[in-house]
Structure formats: structure tokens, C-alpha cells
Coordinates of C-alpha atoms in Angstrom, one line a residue:
X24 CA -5.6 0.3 16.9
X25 CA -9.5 1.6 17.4
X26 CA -12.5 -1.1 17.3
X27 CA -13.2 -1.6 14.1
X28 CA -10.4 0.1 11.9
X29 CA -8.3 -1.8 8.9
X30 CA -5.3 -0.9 9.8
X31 CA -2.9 -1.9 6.6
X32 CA 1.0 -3.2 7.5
X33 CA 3.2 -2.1 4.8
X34 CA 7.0 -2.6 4.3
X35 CA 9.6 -4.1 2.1
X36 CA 10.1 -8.0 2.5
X37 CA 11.9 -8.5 5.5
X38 CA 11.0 -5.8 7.8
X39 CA 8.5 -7.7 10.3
X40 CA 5.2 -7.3 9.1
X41 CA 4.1 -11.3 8.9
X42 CA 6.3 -11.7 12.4
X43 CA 4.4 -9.0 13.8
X44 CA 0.8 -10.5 12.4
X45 CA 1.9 -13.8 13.5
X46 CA 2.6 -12.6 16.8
X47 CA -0.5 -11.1 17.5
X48 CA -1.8 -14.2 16.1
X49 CA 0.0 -16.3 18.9
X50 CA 1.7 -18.1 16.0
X51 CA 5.2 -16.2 17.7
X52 CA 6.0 -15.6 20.9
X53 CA 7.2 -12.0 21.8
X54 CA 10.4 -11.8 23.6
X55 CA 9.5 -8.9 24.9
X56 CA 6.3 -6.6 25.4
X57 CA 2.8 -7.6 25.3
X58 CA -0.6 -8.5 22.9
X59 CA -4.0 -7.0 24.0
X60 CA -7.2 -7.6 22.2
X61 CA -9.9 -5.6 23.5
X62 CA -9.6 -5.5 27.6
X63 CA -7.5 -9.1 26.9
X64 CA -3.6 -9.7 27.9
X65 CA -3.5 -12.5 25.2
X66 CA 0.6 -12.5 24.6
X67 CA 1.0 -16.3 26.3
X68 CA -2.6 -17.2 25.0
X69 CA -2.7 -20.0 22.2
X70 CA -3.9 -18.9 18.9
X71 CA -7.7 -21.1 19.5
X72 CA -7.9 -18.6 22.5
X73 CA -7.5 -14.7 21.2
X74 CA -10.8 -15.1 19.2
X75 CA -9.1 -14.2 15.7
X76 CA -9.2 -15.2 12.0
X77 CA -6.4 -15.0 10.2
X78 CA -6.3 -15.3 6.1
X79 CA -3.3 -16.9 4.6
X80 CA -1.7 -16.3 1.3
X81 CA -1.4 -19.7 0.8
X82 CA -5.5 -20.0 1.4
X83 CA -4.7 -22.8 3.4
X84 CA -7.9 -24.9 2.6
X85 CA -8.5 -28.5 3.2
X86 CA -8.2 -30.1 -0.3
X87 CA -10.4 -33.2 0.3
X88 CA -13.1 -31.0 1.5
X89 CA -15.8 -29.5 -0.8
X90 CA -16.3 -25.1 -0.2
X91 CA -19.5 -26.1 2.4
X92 CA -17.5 -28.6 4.2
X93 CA -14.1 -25.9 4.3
X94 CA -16.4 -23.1 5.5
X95 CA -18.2 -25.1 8.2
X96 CA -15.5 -27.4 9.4
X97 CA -14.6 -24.6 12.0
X98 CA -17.8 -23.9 13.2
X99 CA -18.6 -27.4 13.8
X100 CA -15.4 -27.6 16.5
X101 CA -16.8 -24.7 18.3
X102 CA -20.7 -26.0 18.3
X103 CA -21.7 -23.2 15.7
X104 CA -24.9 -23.4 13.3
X105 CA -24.1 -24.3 10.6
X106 CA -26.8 -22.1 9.2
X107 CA -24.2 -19.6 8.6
X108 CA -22.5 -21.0 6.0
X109 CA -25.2 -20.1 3.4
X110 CA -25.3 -16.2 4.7
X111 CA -21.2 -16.1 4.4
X112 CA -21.8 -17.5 0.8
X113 CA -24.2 -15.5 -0.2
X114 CA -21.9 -12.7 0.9
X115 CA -18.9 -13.4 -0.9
X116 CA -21.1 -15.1 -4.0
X117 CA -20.3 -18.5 -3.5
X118 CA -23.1 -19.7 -3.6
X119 CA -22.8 -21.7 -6.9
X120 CA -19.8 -23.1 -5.8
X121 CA -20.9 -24.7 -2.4
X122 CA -20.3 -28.4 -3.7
X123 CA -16.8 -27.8 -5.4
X124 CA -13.7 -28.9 -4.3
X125 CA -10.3 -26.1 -4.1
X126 CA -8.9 -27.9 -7.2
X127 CA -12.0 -27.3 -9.0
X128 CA -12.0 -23.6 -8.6
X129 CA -9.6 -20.3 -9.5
X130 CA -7.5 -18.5 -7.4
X131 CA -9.6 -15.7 -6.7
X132 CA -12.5 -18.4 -6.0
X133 CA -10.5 -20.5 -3.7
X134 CA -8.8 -16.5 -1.9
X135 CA -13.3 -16.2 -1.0
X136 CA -13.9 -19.4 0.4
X137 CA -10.7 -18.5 2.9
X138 CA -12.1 -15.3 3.6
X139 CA -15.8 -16.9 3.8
X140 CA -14.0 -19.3 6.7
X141 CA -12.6 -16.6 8.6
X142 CA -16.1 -14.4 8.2
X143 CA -18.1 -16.9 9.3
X144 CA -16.3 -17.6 12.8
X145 CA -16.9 -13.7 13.5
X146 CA -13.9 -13.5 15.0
X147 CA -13.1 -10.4 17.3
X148 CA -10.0 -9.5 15.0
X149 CA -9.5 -10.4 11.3
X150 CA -6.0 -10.9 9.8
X151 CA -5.0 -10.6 6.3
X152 CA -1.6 -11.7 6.0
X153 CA -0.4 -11.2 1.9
X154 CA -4.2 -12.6 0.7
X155 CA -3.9 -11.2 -2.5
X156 CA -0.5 -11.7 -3.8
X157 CA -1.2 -14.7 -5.6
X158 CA -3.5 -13.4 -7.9
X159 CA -2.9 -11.9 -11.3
X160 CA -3.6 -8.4 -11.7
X161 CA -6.8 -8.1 -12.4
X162 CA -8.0 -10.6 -9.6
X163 CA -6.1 -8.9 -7.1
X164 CA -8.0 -6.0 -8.1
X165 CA -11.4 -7.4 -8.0
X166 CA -11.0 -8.9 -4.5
X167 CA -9.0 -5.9 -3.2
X168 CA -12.9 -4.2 -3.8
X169 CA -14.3 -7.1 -2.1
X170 CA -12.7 -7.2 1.0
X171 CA -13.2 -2.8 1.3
X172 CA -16.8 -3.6 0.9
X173 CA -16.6 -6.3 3.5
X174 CA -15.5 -4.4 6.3
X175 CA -17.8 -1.6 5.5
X176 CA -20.5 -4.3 5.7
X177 CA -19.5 -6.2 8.7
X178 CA -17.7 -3.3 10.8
X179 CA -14.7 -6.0 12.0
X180 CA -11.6 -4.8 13.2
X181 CA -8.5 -6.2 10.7
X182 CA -4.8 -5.9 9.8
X183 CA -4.1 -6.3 7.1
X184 CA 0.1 -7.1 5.4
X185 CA 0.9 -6.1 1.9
X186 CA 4.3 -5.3 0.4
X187 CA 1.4 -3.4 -2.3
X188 CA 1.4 0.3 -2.7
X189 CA -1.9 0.0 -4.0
X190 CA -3.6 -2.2 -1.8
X191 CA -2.4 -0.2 1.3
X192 CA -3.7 3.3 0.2
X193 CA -6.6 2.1 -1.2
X194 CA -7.9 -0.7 1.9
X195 CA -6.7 1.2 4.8
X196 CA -8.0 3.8 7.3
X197 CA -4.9 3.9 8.9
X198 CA -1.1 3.1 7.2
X199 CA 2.2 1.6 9.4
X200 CA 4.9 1.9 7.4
X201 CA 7.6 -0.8 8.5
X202 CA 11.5 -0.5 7.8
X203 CA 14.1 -3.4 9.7
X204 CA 11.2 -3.9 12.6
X205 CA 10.7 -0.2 13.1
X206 CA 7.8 2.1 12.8
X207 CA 8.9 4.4 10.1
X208 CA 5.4 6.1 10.1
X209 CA 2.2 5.7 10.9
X210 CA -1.1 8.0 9.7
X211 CA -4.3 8.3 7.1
X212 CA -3.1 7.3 3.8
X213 CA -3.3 10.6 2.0
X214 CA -1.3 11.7 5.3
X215 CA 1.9 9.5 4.7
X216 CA 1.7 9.8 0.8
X217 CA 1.7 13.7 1.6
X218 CA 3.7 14.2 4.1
X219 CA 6.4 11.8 4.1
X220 CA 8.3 11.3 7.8
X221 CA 11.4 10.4 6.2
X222 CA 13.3 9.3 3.4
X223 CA 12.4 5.9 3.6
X224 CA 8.9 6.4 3.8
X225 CA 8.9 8.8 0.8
X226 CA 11.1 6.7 -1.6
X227 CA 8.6 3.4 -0.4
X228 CA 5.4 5.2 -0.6
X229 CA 4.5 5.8 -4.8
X230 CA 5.1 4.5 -8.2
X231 CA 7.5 5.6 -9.9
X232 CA 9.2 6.4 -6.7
X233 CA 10.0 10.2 -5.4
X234 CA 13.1 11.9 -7.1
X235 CA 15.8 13.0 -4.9
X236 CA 18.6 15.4 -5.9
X237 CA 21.1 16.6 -4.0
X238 CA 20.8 20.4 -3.2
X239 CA 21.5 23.8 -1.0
X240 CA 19.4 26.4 0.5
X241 CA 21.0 29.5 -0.2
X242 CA 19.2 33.0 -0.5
X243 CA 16.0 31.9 -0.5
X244 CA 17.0 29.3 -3.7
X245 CA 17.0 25.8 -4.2
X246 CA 20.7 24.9 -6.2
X247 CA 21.6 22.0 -7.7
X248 CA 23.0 21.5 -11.3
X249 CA 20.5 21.7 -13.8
X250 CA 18.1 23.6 -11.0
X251 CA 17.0 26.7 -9.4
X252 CA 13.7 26.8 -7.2
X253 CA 12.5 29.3 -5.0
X254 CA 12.9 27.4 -1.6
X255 CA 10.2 27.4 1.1
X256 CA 9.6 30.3 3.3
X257 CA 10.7 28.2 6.6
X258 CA 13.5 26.7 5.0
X259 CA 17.4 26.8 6.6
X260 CA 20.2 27.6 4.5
X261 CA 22.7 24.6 4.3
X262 CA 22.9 21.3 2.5
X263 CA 19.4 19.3 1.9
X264 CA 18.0 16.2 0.0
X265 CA 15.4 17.6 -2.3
X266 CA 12.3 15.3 -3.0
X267 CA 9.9 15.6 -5.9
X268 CA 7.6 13.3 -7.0
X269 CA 7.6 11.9 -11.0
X270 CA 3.7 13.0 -11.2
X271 CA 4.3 16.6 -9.7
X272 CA 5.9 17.8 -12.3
X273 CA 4.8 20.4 -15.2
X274 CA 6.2 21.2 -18.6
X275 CA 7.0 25.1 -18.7
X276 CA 8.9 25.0 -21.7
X277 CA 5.8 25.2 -24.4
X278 CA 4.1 28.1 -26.2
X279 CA 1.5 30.3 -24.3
X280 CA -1.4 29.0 -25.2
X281 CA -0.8 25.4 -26.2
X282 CA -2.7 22.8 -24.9
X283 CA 0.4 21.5 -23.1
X284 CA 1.2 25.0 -21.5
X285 CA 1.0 25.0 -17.9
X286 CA 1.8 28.5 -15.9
X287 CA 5.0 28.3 -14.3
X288 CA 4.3 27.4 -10.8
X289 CA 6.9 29.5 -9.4
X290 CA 10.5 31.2 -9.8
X291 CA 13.1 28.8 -11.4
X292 CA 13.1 25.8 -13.2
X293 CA 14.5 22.2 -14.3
X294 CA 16.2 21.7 -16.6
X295 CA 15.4 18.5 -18.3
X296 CA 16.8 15.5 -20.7
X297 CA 15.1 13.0 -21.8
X298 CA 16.9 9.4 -22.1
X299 CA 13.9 7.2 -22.5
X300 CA 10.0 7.5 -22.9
X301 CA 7.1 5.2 -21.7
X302 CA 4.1 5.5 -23.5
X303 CA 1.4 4.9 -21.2
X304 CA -1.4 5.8 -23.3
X305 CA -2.7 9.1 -22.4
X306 CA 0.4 9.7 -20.1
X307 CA 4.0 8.5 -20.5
X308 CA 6.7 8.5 -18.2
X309 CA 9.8 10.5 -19.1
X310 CA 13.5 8.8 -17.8
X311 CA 16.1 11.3 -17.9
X312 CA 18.6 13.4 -16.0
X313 CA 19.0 16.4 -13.9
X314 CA 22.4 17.5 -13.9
X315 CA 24.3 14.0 -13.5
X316 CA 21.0 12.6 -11.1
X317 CA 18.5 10.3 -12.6
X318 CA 15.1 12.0 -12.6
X319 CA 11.4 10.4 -13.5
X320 CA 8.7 12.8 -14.8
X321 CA 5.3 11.4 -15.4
X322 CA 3.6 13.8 -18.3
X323 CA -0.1 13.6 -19.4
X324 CA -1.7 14.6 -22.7
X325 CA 0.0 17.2 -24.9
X326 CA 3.1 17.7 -22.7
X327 CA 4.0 14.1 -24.4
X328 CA 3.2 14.8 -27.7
X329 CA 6.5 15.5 -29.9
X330 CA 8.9 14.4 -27.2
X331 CA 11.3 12.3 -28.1
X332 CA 14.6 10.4 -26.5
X333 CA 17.6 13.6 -25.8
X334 CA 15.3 16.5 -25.8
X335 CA 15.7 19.3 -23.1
X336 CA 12.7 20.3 -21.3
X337 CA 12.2 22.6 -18.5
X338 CA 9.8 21.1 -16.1
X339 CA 8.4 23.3 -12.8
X340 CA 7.0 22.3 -9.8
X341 CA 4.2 23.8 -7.2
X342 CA 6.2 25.0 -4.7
X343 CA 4.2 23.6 -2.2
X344 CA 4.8 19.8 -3.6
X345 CA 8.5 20.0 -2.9
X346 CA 9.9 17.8 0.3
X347 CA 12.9 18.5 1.5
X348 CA 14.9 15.9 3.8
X349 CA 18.3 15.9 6.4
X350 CA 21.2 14.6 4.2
X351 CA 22.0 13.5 7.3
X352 CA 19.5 11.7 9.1
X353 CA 16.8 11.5 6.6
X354 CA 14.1 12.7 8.7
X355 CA 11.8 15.0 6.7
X356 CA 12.7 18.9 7.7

């Protein structure tokens, strides 16, 4: 990774993300390969050594200690001002909260003073290892913004673990999707979300997760029961695993002219029932069946309005937001 990028580790549980922190942590040992931080071979290093901070979800603070004493006690072993403390506090506005104890203070309190530790080492490399998943959802969401703004502020290099859609597209400049200790994929956000490398990547990356149907290419047509699209222009006839995703979907069934009319976005369509509705407010999110396959559509506004559990809809999609994958191998074609 580049001097000062985020760089966000995502994956289900299981799949090596905390190994592969801890290991650039020096927490692990590699069997094999190496670490390098900056122009450093660190892999046989101990972790007091590599000059990096690394953020627990557990926070990990001394409980007999008060938030001054938790956020100085490491600068104290390495002969650091202490003068620091109160410009790390100020950061992360702790500054009310300099003379509590952990016990004394929320979650989302206690998740600053461990960030406020690592900060105020100015370690070479920060690592964020599941900070956040502790926190209810509205916490998680308030310190998610604080810890963007803090590397805009202080320019650090980080990586970051989450198993959180949302905290990976929205923290990191660059995404590493894990799967079983492999790199599935590895881009920009907005790249991955787009342009999914494989099946894996595009049923983990999204909420609801992508649709896939079973389908063939045949005279320039998607087929599958209860579907006809017009394929894309480079596509091979033959046997393919269609992706769509819930929110990429459009009603084409309503009168020209209503507000929930959309223009066909191509030749063809799907057809469409409804087996259960999620009101969402000004959305819902439709749970049905194509054919015999289980389908999510996410509708907004008026395409909602009057739709109701075993109605048949015919949905379309831009051509250009259909994914198609190797039945095979389930690398994207």
C-alpha cells in the first residue's frame, strides 16, 4: 500500500483479515513471505519495534487508569511529552473527559480514548482491527465520520478490518476483498462495487445482496424463465450466471405518464411476483420470484404505491447494469 492511504480489509468471518493485521502487527509470525514498513524488513521484528498503533475492538484500556493517565501511559515508556495528550484530546473531544475512568464513560467514549492512544504515539502505520463493531448503530456511525476526518487531518497511513459493507465503502481509498485467505479483489470502492471480479465479490459487496439467475446467451438474448434481455454486445452464446443488483431495477409495467413510469431501459423484460414487501419509508424492498429463483427488487416512491403481496410486475434493467459470471468458475466474463 502507498504512504498514507486507508486501505480497508473486508471479508466474511474467517477469511484472514485480523491474522493478516496481526501479522503485520508482529502479533503472528508468517510462515512464509515477508512484512515491510517503509524501506523496513520488519517480519521477525517484535511488535514495540515496527513503529505501529494498532486499535482493538475490545478498546483494550487500562481500567484503573483515568483517560489522561490511558493516553499518556505509552508516551511516558518511550520518553514522550506528555504535552501531547491535551492536543490528541482536543482532537477527538475528550477534553471533558480527561479525569474519567473507562467505566465511567460510553462505548463510543471509551472506542476515542483508544484511538486518542494510538494518535498520540504517531505511529508510522495505524491499525484498525473491528474498532467499531461494538457500537450500536448510530455510534458506529458517528465515529465511522470521525475516524475519515482523522486521516484527512493527520495524513497517516492505516488498515483498517471490517466484516461492514458500509464502513469499507465509505472509510477506504482502496478495498481488499478477502475470501478463505485469498485476495478475491482489490480496487477504489466504487471500482469493486461496479465491477465485480467474481461471484464472490459481487454477492459480498451490497445490501440486499446481487440477484443471480441462471441463464443463456442465445441470439443476442438473455433467457431464463420468467426473462428475456437484450444481452451485451461482447457477450458469448452459451450458459451464464446473470447478476443484477435489487436497487437496479425499474418498474415498466405502469401507465405512460405516471409518476412511477420509467422508460423501458431496453428490449425485454422481467417478469415479476411479489411474495413479500418491506416498507422502508420512501422505498420498500420487494421479495419475490423469477421463474422458480428468488429475486430482491428495491423500489422507490410511486413504483411501491399499490403493490401488494402476489402481484406480477414487470421490472427492466439498464443494460449496462447487468453482470454476467462463468457458471463455472465464477470469475466475472
Amino acid at each position: 500500500m502507498e504512504d498514507g492511504e486507508l486501505v480497508v480489509l473486508v471479508g466474511p468471518s474467517g477469511c484472514g483479515k485480523s491474522t493478516l493485521l496481526r501479522t503485520i502487527a508482529g502479533l503472528e509470525i508468517p510462515d512464509a513471505g515477508e512484512v515491510r514498513i517503509g524501506e523496513r524488513e520488519v517480519t521477525r521484528l517484535p511488535p514495540r519495534e515496527r513503529d505501529v498503533a494498532m486499535v482493538f475492538q475490545s478498546y483494550a484500556l487500562y481500567p484503573h487508569l483515568t483517560v489522561r493517565q490511558n493516553l499518556s501511559f505509552g508516551l511516558k515508556l518511550r520518553k514522550t511529552p506528555a504535552a501531547r495528550v491535551s492536543e490528541v484530546a482536543s482532537m477527538l473531544g475528550l477534553d471533558e473527559l480527561l479525569d474519567r475512568y473507562p467505566r465511567q464513560m460510553s462505548g463510543g467514549q471509551r472506542q476515542r480514548v483508544a484511538m486518542g492512544r494510538a494518535i498520540a504515539r504517531r505511529p508510522a502505520l495505524f491499525l484498525f482491527d473491528e474498532p467499531l463493531s461494538n457500537l450500536d448503530a448510530a455510534l458506529r456511525a458517528e465515529v465511522r465520520i470521525e475516524i475519515k476526518k482523522l486521516h484527512q487531518s493527520l495524513g497517516s497511513t492505516m488498515i483498517y478490518v471490517t466484516h461492514d459493507q458500509v464502513e469499507a465503502m465509505t472509510l477506504a481509498d482502496r478495498l481488499v476483498v478477502l475470501n478463505a485467505g485469498e485476495v478475491e479483489q482489490c480496487g477504489p470502492p466504487l471500482d469493486v462495487y461496479d465491477h465485480p471480479a467474481s461471484l464472490f465479490v459481487a454477492g459480498f459487496m451490497g445490501s440486499p445482496a446481487m440477484n443471480f439467475i441462471s441463464a443463456e446467451v442465445a441470439d443476442g438474448e438473455l433467457r431464463a424463465p420468467g426473462l428475456t434481455l437484450s444481452a451485451p454486445e461482447d457477450a458469448k452464446p452459451g450458459e451464464v450466471l446473470l447478476g443484477i443488483r435489487p436497487q437496479d431495477v425499474e418498474r415498466a409495467d405502469a401507465e405512460p405518464g405516471s409518476a412511477a413510469y420509467r422508460t423501458p431501459a431496453g428490449p425485454g423484460r422481467i417478469d415479476f411476483v411479489v411474495d413479500v414487501l418491506e416498507p422502508m419509508g420512501f422505498e420498500a424492498y420487494a421479495h419475490g420470484r423469477v421463474g422458480e429463483t428468488k429475486f430482491i427488487a428495491r423500489l422507490e416512491g410511486d413504483a411501491v404505491r399499490g403493490l401488494s403481496e402476489g402481484d406480477h410486475v414487470a421490472l427492466s434493467v439498464p443494460p449496462q447494469k447487468l453482470h454476467l459470471f462463468d457458471p463455472k468458475t465464477g470469475r466475472a466474463l
